[in-house]
PDB file of C-alpha atoms in Angstrom:
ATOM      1  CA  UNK A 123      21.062  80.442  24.347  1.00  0.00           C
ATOM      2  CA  UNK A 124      21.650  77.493  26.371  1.00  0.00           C
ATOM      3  CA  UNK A 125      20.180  74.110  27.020  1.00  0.00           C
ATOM      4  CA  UNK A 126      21.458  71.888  30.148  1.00  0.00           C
ATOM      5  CA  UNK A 127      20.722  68.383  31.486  1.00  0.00           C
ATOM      6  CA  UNK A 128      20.038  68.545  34.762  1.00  0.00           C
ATOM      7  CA  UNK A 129      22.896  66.969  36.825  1.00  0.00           C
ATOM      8  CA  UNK A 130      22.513  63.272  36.981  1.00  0.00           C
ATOM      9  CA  UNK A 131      24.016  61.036  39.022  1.00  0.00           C
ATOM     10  CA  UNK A 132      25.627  57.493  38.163  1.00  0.00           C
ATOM     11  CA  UNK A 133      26.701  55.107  39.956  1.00  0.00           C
ATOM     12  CA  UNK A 134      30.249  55.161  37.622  1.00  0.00           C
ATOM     13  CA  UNK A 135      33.740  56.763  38.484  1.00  0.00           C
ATOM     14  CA  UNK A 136      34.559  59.907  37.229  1.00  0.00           C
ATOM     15  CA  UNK A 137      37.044  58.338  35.270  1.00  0.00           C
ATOM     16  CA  UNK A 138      35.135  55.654  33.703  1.00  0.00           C
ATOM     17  CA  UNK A 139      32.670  58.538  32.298  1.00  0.00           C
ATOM     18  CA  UNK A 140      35.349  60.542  31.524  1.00  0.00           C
ATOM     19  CA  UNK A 141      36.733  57.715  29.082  1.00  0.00           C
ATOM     20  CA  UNK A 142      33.817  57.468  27.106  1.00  0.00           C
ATOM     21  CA  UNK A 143      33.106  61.238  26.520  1.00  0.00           C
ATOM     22  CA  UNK A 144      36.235  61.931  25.577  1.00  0.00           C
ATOM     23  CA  UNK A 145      36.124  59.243  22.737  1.00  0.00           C
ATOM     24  CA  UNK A 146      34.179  60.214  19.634  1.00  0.00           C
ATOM     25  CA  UNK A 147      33.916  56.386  18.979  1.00  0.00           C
ATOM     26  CA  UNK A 148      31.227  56.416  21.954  1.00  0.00           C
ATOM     27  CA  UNK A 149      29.207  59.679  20.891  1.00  0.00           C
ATOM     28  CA  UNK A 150      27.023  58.035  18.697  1.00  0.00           C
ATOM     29  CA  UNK A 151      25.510  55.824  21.052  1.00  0.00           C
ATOM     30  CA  UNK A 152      24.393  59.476  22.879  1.00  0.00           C
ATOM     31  CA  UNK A 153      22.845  60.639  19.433  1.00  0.00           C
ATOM     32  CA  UNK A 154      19.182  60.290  18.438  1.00  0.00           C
ATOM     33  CA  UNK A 155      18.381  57.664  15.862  1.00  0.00           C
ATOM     34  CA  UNK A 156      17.933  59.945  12.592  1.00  0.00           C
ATOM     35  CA  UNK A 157      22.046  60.190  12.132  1.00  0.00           C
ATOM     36  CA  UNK A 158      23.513  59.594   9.071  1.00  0.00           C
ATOM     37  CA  UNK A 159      27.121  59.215   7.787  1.00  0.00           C
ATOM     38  CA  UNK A 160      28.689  58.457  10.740  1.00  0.00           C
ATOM     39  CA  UNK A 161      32.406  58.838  10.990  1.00  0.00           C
ATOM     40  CA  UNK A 162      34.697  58.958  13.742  1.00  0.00           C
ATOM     41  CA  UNK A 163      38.144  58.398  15.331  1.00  0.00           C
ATOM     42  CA  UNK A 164      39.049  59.202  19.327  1.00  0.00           C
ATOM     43  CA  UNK A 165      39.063  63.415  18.735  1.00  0.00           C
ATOM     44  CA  UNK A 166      37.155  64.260  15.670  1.00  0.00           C
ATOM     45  CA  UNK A 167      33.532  63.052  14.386  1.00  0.00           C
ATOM     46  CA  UNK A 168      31.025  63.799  11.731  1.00  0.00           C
ATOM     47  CA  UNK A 169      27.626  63.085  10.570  1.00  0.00           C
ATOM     48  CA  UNK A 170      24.169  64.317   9.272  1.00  0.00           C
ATOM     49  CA  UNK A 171      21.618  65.284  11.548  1.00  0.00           C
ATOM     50  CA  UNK A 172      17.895  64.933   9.583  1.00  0.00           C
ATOM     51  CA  UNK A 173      16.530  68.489   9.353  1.00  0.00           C
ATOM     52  CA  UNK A 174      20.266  70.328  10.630  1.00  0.00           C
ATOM     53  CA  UNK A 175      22.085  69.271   7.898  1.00  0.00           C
ATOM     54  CA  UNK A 176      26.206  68.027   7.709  1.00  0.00           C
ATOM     55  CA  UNK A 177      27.929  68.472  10.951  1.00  0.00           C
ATOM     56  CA  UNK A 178      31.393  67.714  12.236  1.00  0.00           C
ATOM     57  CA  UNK A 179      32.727  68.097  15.896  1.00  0.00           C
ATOM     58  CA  UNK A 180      36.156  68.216  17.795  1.00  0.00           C
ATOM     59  CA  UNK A 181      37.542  68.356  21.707  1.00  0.00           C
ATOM     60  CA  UNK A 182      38.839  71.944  22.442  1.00  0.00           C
ATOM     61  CA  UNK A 183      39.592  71.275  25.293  1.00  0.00           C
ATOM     62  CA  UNK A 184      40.019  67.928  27.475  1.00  0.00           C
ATOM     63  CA  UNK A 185      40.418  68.198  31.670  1.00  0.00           C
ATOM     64  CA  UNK A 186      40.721  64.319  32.868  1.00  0.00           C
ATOM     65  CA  UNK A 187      37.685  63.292  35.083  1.00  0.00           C
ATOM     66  CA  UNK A 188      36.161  66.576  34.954  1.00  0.00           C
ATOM     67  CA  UNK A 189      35.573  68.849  31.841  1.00  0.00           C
ATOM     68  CA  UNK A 190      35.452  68.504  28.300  1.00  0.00           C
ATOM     69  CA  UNK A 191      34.699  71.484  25.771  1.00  0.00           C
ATOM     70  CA  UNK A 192      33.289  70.171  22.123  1.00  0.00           C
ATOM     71  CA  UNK A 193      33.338  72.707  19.069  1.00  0.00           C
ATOM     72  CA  UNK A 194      32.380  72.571  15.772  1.00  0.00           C
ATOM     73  CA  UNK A 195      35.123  71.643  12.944  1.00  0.00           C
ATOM     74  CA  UNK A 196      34.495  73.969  10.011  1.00  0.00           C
ATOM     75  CA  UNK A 197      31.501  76.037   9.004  1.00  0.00           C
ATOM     76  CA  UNK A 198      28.352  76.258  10.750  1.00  0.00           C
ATOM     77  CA  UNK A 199      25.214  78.365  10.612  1.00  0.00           C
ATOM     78  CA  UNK A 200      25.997  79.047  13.801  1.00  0.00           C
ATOM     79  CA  UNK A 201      28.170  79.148  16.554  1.00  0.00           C
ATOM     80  CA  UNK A 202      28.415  76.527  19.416  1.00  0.00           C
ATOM     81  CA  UNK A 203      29.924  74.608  21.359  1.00  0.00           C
ATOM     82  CA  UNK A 204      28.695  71.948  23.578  1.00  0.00           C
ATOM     83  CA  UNK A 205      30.559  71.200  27.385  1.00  0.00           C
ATOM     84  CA  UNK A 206      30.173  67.840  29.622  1.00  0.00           C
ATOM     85  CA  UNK A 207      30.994  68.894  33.676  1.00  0.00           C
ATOM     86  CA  UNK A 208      32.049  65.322  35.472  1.00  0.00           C
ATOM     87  CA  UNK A 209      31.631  65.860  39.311  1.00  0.00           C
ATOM     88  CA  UNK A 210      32.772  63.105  41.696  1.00  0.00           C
ATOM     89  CA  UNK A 211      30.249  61.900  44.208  1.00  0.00           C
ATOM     90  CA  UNK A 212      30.367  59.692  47.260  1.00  0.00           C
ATOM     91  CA  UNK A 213      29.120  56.773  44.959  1.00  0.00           C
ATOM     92  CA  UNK A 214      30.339  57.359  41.520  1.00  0.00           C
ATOM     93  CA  UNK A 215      30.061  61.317  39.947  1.00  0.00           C
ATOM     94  CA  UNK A 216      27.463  63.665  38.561  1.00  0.00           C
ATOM     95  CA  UNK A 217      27.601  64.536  34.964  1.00  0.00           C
ATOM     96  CA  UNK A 218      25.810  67.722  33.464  1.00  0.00           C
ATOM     97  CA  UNK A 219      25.805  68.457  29.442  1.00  0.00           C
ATOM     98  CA  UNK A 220      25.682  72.162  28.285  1.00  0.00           C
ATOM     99  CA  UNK A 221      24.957  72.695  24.496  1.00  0.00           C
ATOM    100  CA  UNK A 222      25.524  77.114  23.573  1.00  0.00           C
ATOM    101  CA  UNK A 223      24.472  78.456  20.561  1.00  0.00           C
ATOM    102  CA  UNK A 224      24.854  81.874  19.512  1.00  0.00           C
ATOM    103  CA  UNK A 225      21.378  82.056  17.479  1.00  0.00           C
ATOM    104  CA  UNK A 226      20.137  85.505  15.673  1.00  0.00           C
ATOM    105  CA  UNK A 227      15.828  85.693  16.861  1.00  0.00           C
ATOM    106  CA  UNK A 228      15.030  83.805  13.217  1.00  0.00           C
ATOM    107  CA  UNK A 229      17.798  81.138  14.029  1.00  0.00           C
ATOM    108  CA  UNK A 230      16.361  80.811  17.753  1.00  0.00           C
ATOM    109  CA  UNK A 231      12.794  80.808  16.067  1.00  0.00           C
ATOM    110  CA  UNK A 232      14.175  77.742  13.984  1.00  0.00           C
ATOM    111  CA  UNK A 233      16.632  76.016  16.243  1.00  0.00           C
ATOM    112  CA  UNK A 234      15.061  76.374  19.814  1.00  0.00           C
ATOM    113  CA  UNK A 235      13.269  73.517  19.713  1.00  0.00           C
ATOM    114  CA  UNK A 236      15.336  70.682  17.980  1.00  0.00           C
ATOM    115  CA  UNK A 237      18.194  71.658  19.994  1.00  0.00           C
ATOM    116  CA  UNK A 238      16.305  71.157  23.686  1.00  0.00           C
ATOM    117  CA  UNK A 239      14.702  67.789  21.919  1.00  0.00           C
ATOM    118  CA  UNK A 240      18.739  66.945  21.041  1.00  0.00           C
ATOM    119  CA  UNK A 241      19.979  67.725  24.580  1.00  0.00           C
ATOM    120  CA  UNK A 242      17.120  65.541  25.969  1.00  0.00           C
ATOM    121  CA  UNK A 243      17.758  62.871  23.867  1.00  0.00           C
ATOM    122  CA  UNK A 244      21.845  63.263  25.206  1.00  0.00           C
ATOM    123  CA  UNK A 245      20.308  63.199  28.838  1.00  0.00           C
ATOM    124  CA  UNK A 246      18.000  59.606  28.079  1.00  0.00           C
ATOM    125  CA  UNK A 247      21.220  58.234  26.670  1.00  0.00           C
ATOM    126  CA  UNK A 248      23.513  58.812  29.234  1.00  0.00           C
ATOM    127  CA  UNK A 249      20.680  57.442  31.909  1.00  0.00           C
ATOM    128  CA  UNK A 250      20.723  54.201  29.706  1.00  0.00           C
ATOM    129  CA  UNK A 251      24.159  53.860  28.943  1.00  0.00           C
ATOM    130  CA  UNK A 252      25.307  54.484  32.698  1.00  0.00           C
ATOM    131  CA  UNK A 253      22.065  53.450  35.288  1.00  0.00           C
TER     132      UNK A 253
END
């Protein structure tokens, strides 16, 4: 299952996004409010999420300026991994989050909506962070 942003334009370089999505120092400025724990260094991160519990995160895989590919680091209750697509434009790029979850139908029951709330959430912080 898959929930996207749509693709939104900034008015920032490629590379200038790219910098702060692929530090983990900067992700929890893009994470809702009800975070706990926090830890982080430039390719790892962890926290707790109210209501999902302990989670940690790591790149898999880092393209400067256009694609990164997040993962989970260690167990889940599921599997997923979350990309960031970095587009340039004629007057800075277009960035487009994709968070995919392998969920069973009781973990889609569960999940569905938390996760779309979490992605919109992503979406409002990159408008603020970057418009």
């Amino acid at each position: 299952m898959k929930f996207e942003t749509p693709e939104i334009e900034l008015h920032k370089s490629a590379e200038e996004v790219y910098a702060f999505f692929s530090d983990f120092n900067n992700f929890k400025k893009l994470l809702p409010g009800s975070i706990e724990d926090w830890q982080a260094d430039a390719d790892n991160c962890s926290f707790t999420l109210k209501g999902m519990g302990k989670m940690a995160l790591k790149f898999e895989e880092k393209t400067p300026f256009t694609y990164l590919k997040i993962i989970p680091d260690g167990k889940t209750p599921f599997e997923y991994f979350m990309t960031c697509n970095i587009t340039p434009h004629e007057i800075g790029c277009k960035v487009k989050i994709t968070f995919d979850a392998s969920l069973n139908p009781f973990m889609k029951m569960m999940a569905e909506k938390p996760l779309s709330k979490f992605v919109e959430i992503i979406e409002g912080k990159i408008r603020e962070i970057f418009m």
